[in-house]
XYZ file of C-alpha atoms in Angstrom:
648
model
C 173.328 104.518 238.925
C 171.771 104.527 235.349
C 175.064 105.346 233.963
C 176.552 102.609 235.833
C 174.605 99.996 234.196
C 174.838 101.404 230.995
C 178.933 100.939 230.907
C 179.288 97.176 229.892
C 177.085 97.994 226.568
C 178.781 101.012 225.786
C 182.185 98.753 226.602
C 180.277 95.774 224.040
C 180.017 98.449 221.117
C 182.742 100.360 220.943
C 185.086 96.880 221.263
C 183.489 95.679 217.169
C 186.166 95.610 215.003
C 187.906 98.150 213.649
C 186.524 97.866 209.940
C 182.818 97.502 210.985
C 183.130 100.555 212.936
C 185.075 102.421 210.646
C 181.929 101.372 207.650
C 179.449 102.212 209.925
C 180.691 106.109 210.719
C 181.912 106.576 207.457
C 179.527 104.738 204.945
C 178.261 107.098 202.499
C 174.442 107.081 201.430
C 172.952 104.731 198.586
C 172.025 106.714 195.415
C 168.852 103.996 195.093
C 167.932 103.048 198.430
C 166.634 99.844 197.759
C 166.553 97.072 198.759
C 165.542 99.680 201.607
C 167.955 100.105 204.547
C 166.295 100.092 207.849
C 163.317 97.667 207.104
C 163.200 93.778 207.506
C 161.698 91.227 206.081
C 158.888 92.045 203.188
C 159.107 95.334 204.147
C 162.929 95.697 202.734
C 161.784 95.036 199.143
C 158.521 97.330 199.405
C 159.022 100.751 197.148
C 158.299 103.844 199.213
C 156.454 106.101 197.707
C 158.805 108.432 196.614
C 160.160 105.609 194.899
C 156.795 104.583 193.068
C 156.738 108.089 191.984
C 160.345 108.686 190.434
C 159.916 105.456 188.494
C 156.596 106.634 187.161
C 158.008 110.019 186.126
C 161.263 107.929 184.714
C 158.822 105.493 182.844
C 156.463 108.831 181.440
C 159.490 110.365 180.492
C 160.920 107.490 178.688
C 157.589 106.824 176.856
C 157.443 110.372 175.949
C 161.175 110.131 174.301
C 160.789 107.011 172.556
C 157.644 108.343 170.926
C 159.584 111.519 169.560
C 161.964 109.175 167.993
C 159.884 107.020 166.494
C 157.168 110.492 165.617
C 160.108 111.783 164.078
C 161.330 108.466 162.436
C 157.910 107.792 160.354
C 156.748 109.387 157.630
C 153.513 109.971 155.485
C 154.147 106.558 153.513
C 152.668 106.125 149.764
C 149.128 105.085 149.382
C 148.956 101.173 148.933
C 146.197 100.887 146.288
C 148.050 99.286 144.388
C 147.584 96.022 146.084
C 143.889 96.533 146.584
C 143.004 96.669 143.379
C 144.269 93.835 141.969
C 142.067 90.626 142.016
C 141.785 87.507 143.990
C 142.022 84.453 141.644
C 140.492 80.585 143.145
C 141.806 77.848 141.446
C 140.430 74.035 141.226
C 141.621 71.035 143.168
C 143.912 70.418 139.815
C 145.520 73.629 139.970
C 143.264 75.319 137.127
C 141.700 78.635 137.296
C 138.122 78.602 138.627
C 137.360 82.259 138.738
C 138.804 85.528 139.136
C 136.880 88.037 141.260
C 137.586 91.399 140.002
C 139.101 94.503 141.366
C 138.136 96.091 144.384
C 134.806 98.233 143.605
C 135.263 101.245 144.428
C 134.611 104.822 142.474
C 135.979 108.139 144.300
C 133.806 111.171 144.821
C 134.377 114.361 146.049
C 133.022 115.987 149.386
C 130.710 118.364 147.493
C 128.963 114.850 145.825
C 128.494 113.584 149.061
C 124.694 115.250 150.949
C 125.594 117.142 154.077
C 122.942 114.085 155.801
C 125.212 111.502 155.171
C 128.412 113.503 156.049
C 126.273 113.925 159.342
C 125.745 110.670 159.764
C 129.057 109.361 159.013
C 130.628 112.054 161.872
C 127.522 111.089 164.480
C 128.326 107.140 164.073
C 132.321 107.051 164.203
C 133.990 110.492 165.561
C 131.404 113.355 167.019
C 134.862 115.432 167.225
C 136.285 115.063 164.338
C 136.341 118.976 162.789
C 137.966 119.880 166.608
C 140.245 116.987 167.388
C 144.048 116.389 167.057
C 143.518 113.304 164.197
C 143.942 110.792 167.150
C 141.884 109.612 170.461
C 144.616 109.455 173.124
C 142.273 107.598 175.346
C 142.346 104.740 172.126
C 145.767 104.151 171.588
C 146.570 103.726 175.745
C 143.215 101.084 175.936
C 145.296 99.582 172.970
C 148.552 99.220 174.917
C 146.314 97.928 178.172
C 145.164 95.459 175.789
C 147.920 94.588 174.814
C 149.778 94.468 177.719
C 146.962 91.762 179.248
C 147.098 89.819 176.466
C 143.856 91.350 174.181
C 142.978 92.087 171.100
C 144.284 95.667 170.292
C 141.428 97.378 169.535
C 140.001 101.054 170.616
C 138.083 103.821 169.385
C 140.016 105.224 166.434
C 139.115 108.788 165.051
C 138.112 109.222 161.355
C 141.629 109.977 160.770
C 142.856 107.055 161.749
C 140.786 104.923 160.154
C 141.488 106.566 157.147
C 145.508 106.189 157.845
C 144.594 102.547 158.723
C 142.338 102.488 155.421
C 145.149 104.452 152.853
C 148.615 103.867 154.081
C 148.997 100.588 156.845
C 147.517 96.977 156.999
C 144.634 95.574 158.755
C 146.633 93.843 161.331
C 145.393 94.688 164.781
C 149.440 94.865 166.845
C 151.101 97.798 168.842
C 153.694 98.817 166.344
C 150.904 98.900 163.355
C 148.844 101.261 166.188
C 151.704 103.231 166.996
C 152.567 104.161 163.548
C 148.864 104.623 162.949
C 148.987 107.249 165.548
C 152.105 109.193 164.509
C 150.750 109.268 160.751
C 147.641 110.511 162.329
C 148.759 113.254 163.883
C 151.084 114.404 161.136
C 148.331 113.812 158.499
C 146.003 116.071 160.390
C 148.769 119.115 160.403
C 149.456 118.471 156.167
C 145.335 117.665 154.913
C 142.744 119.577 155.935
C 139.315 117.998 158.215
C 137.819 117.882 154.229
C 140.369 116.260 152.718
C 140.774 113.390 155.185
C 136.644 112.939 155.706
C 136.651 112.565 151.812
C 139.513 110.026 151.565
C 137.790 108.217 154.318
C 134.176 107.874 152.666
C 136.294 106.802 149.568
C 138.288 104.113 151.092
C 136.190 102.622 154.100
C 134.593 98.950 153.846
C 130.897 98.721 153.641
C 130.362 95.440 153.111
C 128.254 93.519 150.046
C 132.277 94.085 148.086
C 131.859 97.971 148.228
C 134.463 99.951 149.003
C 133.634 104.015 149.325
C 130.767 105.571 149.779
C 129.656 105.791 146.092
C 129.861 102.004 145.389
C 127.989 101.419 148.909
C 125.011 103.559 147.726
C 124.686 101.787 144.698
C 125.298 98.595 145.835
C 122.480 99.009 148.856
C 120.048 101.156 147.067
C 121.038 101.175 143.425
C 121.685 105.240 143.558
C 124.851 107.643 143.264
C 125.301 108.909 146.948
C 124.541 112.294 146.029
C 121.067 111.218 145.647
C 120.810 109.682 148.832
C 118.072 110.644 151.873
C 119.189 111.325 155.392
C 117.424 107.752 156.508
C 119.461 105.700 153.819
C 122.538 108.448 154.709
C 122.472 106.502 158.175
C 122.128 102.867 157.452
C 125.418 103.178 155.352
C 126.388 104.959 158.511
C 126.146 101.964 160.502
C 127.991 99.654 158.304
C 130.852 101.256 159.082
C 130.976 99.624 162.402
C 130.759 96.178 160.487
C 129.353 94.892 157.634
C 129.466 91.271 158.777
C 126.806 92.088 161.756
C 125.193 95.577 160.277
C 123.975 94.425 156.984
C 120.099 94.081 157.046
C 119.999 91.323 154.461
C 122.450 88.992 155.868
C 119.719 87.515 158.668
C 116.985 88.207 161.163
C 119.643 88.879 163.550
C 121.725 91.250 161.509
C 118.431 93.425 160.617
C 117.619 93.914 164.101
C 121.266 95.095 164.689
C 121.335 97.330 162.106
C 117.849 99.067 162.685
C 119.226 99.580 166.057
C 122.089 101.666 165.469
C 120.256 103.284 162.390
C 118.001 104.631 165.020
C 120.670 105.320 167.151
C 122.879 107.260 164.954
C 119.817 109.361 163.857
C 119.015 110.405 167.377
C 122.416 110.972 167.616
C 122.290 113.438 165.900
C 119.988 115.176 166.763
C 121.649 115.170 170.455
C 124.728 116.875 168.584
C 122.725 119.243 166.905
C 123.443 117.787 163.528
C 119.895 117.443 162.739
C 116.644 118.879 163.914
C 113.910 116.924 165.793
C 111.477 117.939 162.856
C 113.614 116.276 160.189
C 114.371 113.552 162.741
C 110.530 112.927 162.832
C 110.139 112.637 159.263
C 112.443 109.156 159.161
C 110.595 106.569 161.393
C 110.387 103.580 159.027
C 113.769 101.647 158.364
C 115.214 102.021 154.760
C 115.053 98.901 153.645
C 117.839 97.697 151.086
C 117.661 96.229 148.054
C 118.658 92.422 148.092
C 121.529 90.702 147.648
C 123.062 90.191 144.241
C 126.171 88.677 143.235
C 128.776 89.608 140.252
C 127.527 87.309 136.620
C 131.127 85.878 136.778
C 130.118 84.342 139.951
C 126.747 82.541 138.480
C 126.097 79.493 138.711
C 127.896 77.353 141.478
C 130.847 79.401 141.374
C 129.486 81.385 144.094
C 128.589 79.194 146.450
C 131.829 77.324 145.892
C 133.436 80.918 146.632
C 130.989 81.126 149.665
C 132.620 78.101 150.965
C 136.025 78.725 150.551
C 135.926 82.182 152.376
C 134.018 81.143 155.048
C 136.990 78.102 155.990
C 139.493 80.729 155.676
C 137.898 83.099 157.805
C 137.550 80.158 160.502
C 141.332 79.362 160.056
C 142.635 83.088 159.644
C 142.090 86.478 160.961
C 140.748 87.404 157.780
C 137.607 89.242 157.123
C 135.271 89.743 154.098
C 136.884 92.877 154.531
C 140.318 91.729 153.935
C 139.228 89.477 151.146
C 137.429 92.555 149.204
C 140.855 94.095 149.027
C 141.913 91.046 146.608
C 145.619 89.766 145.848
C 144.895 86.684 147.208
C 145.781 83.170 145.317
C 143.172 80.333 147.047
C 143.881 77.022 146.366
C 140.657 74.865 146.781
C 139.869 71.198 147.095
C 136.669 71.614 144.935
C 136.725 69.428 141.879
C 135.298 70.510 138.409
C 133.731 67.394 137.067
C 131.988 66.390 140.620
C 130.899 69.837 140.866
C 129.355 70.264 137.300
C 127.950 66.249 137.625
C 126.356 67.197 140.807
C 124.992 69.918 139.124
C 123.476 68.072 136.306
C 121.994 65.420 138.393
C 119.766 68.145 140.198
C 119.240 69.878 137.289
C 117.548 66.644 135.682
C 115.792 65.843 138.357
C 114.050 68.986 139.259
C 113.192 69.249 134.965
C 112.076 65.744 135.199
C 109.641 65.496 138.356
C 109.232 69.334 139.318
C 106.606 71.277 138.066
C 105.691 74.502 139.840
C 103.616 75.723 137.022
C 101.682 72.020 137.282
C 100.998 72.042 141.242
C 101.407 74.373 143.672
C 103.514 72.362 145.739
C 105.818 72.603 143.884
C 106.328 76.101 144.206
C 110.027 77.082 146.281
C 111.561 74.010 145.951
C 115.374 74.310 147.164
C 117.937 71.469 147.339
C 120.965 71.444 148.517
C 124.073 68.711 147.963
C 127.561 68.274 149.463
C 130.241 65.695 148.496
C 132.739 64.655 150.895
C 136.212 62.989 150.631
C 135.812 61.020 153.215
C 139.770 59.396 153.727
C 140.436 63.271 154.312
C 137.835 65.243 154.383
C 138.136 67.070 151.516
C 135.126 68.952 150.303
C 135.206 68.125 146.607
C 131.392 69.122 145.280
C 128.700 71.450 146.761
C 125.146 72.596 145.160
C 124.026 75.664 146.973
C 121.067 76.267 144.606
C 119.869 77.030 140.689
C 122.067 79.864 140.688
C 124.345 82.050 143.075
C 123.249 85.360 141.608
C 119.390 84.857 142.242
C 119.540 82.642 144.736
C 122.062 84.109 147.124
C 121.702 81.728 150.378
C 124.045 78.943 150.061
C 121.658 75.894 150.533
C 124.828 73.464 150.921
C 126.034 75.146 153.830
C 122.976 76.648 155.202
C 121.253 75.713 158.820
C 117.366 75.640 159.840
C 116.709 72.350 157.313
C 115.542 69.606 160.107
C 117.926 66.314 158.866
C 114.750 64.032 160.300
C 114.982 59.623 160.241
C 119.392 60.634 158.381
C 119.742 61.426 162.122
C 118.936 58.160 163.476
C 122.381 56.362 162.962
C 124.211 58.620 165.402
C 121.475 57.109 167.632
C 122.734 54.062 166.527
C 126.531 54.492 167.211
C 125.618 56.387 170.952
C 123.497 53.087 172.182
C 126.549 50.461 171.064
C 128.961 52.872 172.525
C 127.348 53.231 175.693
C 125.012 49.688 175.943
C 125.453 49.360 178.991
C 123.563 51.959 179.900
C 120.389 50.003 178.865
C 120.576 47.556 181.416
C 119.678 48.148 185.318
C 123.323 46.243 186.336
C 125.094 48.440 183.739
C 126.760 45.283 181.971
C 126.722 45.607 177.880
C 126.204 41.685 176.683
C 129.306 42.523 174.080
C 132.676 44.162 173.766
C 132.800 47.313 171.902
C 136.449 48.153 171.778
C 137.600 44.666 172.354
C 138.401 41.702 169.759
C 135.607 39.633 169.723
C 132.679 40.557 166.895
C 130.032 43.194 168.070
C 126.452 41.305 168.825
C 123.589 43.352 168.376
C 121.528 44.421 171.963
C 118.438 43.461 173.590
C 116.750 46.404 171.912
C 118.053 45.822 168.188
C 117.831 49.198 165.720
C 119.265 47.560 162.669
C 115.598 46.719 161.334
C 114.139 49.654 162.085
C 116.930 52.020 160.746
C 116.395 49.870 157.761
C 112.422 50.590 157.590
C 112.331 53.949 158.777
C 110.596 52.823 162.390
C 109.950 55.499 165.142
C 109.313 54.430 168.365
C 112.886 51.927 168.981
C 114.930 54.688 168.737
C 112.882 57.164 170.975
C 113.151 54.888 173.186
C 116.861 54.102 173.031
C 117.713 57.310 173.034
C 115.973 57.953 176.285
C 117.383 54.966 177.766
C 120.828 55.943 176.958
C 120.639 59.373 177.566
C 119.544 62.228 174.952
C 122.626 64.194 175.578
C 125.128 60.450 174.892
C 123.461 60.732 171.687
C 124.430 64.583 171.257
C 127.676 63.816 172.322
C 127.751 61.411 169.571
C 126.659 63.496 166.925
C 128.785 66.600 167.652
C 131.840 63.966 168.085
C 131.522 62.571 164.417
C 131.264 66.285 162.995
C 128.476 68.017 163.454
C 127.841 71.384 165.142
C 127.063 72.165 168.169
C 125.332 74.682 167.282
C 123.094 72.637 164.971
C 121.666 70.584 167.419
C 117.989 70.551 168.568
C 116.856 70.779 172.094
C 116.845 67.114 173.908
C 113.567 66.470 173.778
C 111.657 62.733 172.931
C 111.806 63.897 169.435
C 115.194 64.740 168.913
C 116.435 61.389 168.066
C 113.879 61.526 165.045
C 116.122 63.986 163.720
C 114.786 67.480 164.769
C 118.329 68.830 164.125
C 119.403 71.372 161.245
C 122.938 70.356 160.181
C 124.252 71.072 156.734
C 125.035 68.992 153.993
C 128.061 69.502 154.165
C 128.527 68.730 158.004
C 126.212 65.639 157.266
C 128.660 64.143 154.814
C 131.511 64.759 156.848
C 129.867 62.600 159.952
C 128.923 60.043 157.419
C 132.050 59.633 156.599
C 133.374 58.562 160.488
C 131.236 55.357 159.880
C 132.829 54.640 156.856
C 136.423 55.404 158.471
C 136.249 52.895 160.949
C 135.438 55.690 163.823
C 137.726 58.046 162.849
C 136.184 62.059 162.222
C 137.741 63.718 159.345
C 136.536 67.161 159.098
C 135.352 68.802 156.128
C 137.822 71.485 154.381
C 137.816 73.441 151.065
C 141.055 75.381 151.226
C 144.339 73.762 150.975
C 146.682 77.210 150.708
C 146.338 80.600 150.314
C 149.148 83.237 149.266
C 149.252 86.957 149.214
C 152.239 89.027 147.464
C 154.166 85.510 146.510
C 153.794 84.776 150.182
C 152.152 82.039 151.688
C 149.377 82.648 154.427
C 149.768 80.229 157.213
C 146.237 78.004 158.998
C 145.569 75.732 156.089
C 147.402 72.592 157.455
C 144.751 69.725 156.793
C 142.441 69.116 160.222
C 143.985 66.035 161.991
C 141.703 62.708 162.008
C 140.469 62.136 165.277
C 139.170 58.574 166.472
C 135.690 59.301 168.054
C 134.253 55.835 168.442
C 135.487 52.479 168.672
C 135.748 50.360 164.953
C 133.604 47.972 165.774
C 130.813 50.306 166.844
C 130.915 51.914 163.644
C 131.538 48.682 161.397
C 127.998 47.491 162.660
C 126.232 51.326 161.785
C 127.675 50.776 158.403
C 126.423 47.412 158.250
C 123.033 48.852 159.135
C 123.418 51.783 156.709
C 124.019 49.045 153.613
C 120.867 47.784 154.043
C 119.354 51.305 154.364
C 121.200 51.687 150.850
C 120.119 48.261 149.045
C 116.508 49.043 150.442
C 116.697 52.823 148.806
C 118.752 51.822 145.157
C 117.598 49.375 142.522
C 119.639 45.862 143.011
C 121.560 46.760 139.838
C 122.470 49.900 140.481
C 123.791 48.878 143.999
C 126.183 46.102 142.421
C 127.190 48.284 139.695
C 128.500 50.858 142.579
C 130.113 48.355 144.741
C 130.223 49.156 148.375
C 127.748 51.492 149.170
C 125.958 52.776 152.554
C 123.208 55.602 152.663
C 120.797 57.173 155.538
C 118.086 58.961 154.416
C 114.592 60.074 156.065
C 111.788 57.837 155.214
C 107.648 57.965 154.233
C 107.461 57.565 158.277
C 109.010 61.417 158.596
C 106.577 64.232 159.162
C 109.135 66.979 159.204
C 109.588 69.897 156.173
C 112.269 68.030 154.184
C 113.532 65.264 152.749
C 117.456 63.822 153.056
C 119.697 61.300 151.141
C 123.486 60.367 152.774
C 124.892 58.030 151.477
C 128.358 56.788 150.712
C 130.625 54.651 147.893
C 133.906 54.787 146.462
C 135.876 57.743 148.156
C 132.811 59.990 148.559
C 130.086 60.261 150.734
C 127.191 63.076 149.767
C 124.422 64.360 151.338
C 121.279 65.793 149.294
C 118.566 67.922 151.254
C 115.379 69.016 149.744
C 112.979 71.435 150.886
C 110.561 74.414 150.345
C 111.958 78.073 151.435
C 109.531 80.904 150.321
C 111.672 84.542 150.875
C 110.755 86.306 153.637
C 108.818 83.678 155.276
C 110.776 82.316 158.172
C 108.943 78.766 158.783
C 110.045 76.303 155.713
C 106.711 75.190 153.938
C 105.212 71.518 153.947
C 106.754 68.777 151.516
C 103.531 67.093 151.240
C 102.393 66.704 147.674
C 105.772 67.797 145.727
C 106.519 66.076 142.866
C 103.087 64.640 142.763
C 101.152 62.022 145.182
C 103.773 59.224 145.114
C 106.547 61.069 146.039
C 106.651 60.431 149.524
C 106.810 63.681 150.658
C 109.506 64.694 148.155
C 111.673 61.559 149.666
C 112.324 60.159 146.386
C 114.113 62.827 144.894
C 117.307 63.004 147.219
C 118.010 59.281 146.531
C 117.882 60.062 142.627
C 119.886 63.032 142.338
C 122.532 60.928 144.999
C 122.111 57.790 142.483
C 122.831 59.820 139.140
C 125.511 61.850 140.501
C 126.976 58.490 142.322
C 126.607 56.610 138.864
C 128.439 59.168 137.029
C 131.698 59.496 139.027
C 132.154 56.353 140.014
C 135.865 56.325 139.261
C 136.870 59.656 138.153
């Protein structure tokens, strides 16, 4: 009965036609099953496991024969010091020669020169296997291809040797082929030198920061000793620098000292956990080894330091090169700094500080610092800076440094954020003018033109807090300066509480000058390495940040901030001039001038920085009773320097 039933299906399929049938019984099996007979829908294109597994062993096996071809295709290249020790030459805006920075210092020693502490410590920070190890890490080099594969840096822990390889024989550049040829040179490098040989070219070519390169130049340049003369303690600071000079060296900042006591500590317990050292000598080093200070080359004196200071830091911004990279020298830097502003800026302070600064006369007078920046401000082109008396005593760049409070200079920005947002002052929101339209800007209910002019308080605390403390931020960061810079938004931070730089400062000037439009500060215009030029120094695009009009009435305001600061005849004889400045009002620790004419505008800080003390020290007094609070000053050295370019 079941058999009956059955008959018209087996009738249905054995009546297909003759080809199906035929390519059914006598298809042959699929060498790749895939996509996968049997399965539909997702299932179809869904690897079985068996086929996960042969393309793993295919892809292992194809990885492992492409690295015998290219192990077997690379050699033990020649050492490239020839490159590093040629110098790095920074020329003026005109093309002349400013200064040429030497070669790289370095001076080789041997292993036996070199304490069996500091060998220690060197092995405890950076490779704890090195005497056992094949010359690579294996787990490094496949982090670096992860990286690289999701789009990282390629970066991983790298043995001694191949640091050394990196150091002697390839660039700094951080891609897979660089790493892959690191690692095959590695590996053949630790079957040709012995562990000795290779830990002693490492100490002698390795970057410790402060433009030493080797351990013997480090030693002297940190404690003013050959390294054979160094203690175990010392032996591991220089340790830790290894991991970066930028963050590990204690006299670059609070923040850097705390790092590098850290892993000073840590890389002496460290070795004691690896039986390096005993707990008894460990005991013996419990206060940090404090460095000598920082100290620049002679041919650097001067301003010619900070001016260098400048430049590196803009190409480190715009490149991915390090102080590091720049020790190695070869470099041709092209600046926009120009000789006579720079030396006239110079001499203006100079004068000044001879003429109304005593500190054998009055103790207030005692760790006075001022700082200066000059601006193009139709580009942005940094063309002056004075970072201090002189770069190789007085190593912090006062032009470019942060923590100086810019006080009543900050009240314009305050200014520009209530006309660009006035309607915000009114409880129906409408502004009673147009600040983007046609018609001429009117001043608002609550006017700040007079009291920009005489230094008043109270208006623009409370226009600030009517249109918002963070507007006013917003304002600030959007005409140039940092972020970073600004003060917390509290009632006071319209009164200036912020610590931007001078050089930031004239930069934002500038915007009111340029009809609204930011222009941000640069020094480099090219750079070139080996006859080739290094790409990132295209000039920053102008950006329009606030509307003309609003900034044609702060400039309005900031002329009679300048005509109430300068002598009538002096303001003629420059022509078009605006300034900000902080006033006899101010009660913070320094004293600003900003002010702008012909194609410049230049900012001039003064204040008192004692070394080691973190707090800046009160103004009150300098200069003598009638100074008002060192206020004065700023607004001569702008005036004399002003006078004596106008033109060139």
């Amino acid at each position: 009965m079941k058999l009956r039933r059955l008959e018209p299906l087996l009738r249905r399929s054995t009546s297909l036609p003759h080809g199906r049938r035929r390519t059914r019984a006598a298809g042959r099996k699929r060498f790749v099953d895939y996509p996968r007979h049997g399965r539909r829908g997702w299932r179809r294109w869904t690897p079985s496991w068996r086929q996960w597994l042969s393309a793993l062993l295919l892809s292992a096996a194809g990885a492992a024969g492409l690295f015998a071809v290219v192990y077997a295709s690379v050699d033990i290249p020649d050492e490239n010091a020839a490159a590093s020790r040629e110098g790095t030459v920074y020329y003026w805006a005109d093309g002349s020669q400013m200064v040429s920075v030497g070669a790289v210092n370095r001076q080789n020693v041997t292993l036996q020169q070199v304490p069996d502490s500091v060998e220690h410590a060197v092995i405890a920070a950076e490779n704890t296997g090195f005497y056992s190890d094949s010359g690579v890490s294996f787990k490094g080099a496949a982090r670096a291809v992860v990286n690289m594969l999701s789009g990282e840096e390629i970066q991983g822990g790298s043995t001694i040797t191949q640091q050394y390889v990196k150091n002697t024989y390839l660039s700094q550049e951080q891609t897979l082929k660089r790493k892959l040829k690191e690692f095959c040179i590695s590996l053949k490098l630790d079957n040709s030198k012995s562990k000795r040989e290779i830990l002693q070219g490492y100490l002698n070519t390795s970057w410790f920061g402060r433009s030493s390169y080797g351990i013997e130049a480090a030693a002297r340049a940190y404690y003013g000793t050959s390294v054979k003369n160094l203690n175990p303690s010392q032996g591991a600071l220089l340790a830790a620098l290894l991991k970066g000079a930028e963050e590990y060296d204690p006299g670059l900042g609070e923040s850097n000292h705390e790092h590098a006591e850290a892993r000073w500590k840590w890389i002496l317990d460290r070795q004691v956990a690896t039986g390096l050292m005993s707990k008894a000598e460990r005991a013996r080093y419990r206060d940090f080894p404090e460095p000598r200070k920082l100290s620049k080359p002679t041919s650097q004196a001067g301003q010619t330091g900070y001016l260098i200071d400048v430049a590196n830091k803009y190409i480190k911004q715009r490149t991915e090169l390090t102080d590091k990279d720049l020790a190695r020298g070869g470099y041709r830097i092209h600046t926009t700094f120009e000789k006579d502003k720079v030396r006239e800026l110079e001499r203006a302070v100079k004068r000044e500080r001879e003429r109304s600064i005593d500190p054998k006369k009055r103790r207030s007078d005692t760790h006075v610092e001022v700082g200066g920046a000059s601006v193009r401000y139709t580009d942005g082109a940094i063309v002056a800076v004075y970072g201090g008396a002189d770069a190789t005593e007085h190593f912090s760049n006062n032009a470019d440094t942060s923590g100086v409070p810019v006080g009543s200079a900050f009240k314009p920005f305050v200014m520009a954020a209530v006309l660009n947002n006035s309607g915000a002052l009114y409880d129906n929101g409408a502004a009673p003018y147009d600040v983007v339209g046609p018609r001429a800007v009117q001043r608002p209910e609550l006017d700040l033109f007079k009291p920009l002019v005489t230094s008043a308080h109270v208006p623009f605390v409370t226009a600030a807090e009517k249109v918002g403390l963070d507007r006013v931020r917003e304002t600030a960061v959007a005409s140039g300066l940092r972020r970073e810079s600004m003060a917390p938004l509290e009632p006071t931070f319209a009164l200036g509480t912020s610590t931007p730089s001078t050089i930031r400062m004239a930069g934002a000037y500038s915007t009111f000058v340029n009809g609204g439009t930011r222009t941000d500060p640069y020094s480099v215009t090219k750079v070139f390495r080996d006859g080739r030029r290094i790409g990132g120094f295209v000039r920053p695009p102008a950006a329009r940040v606030m509307a003309p009009a609003v900034a044609e009435e702060v400039s309005g305001a900031l002329s009679a901030v300048a005509w109430d600061s300068i002598d009538p005849e002096t303001a003629r004889k420059l022509g078009y001039v605006t300034a900000g400045r902080t006033g006899p009002n101010d009660r913070m620790k320094s004293a600003w001038f900003v002010g702008h004419t012909g194609e410049m505008t230049t900012a001039v800080t003064m204040f008192r920085s004692k070394p080691g003390t973190p707090q800046l020290l009160p103004m009150q007094g300098v200069g003598g009773p009638d100074s008002e609070r060192g206020n004065v000053f700023p607004v001569r050295i702008w005036t004399a320097y002003a006078t004596s370019t106008l033109g060139s």
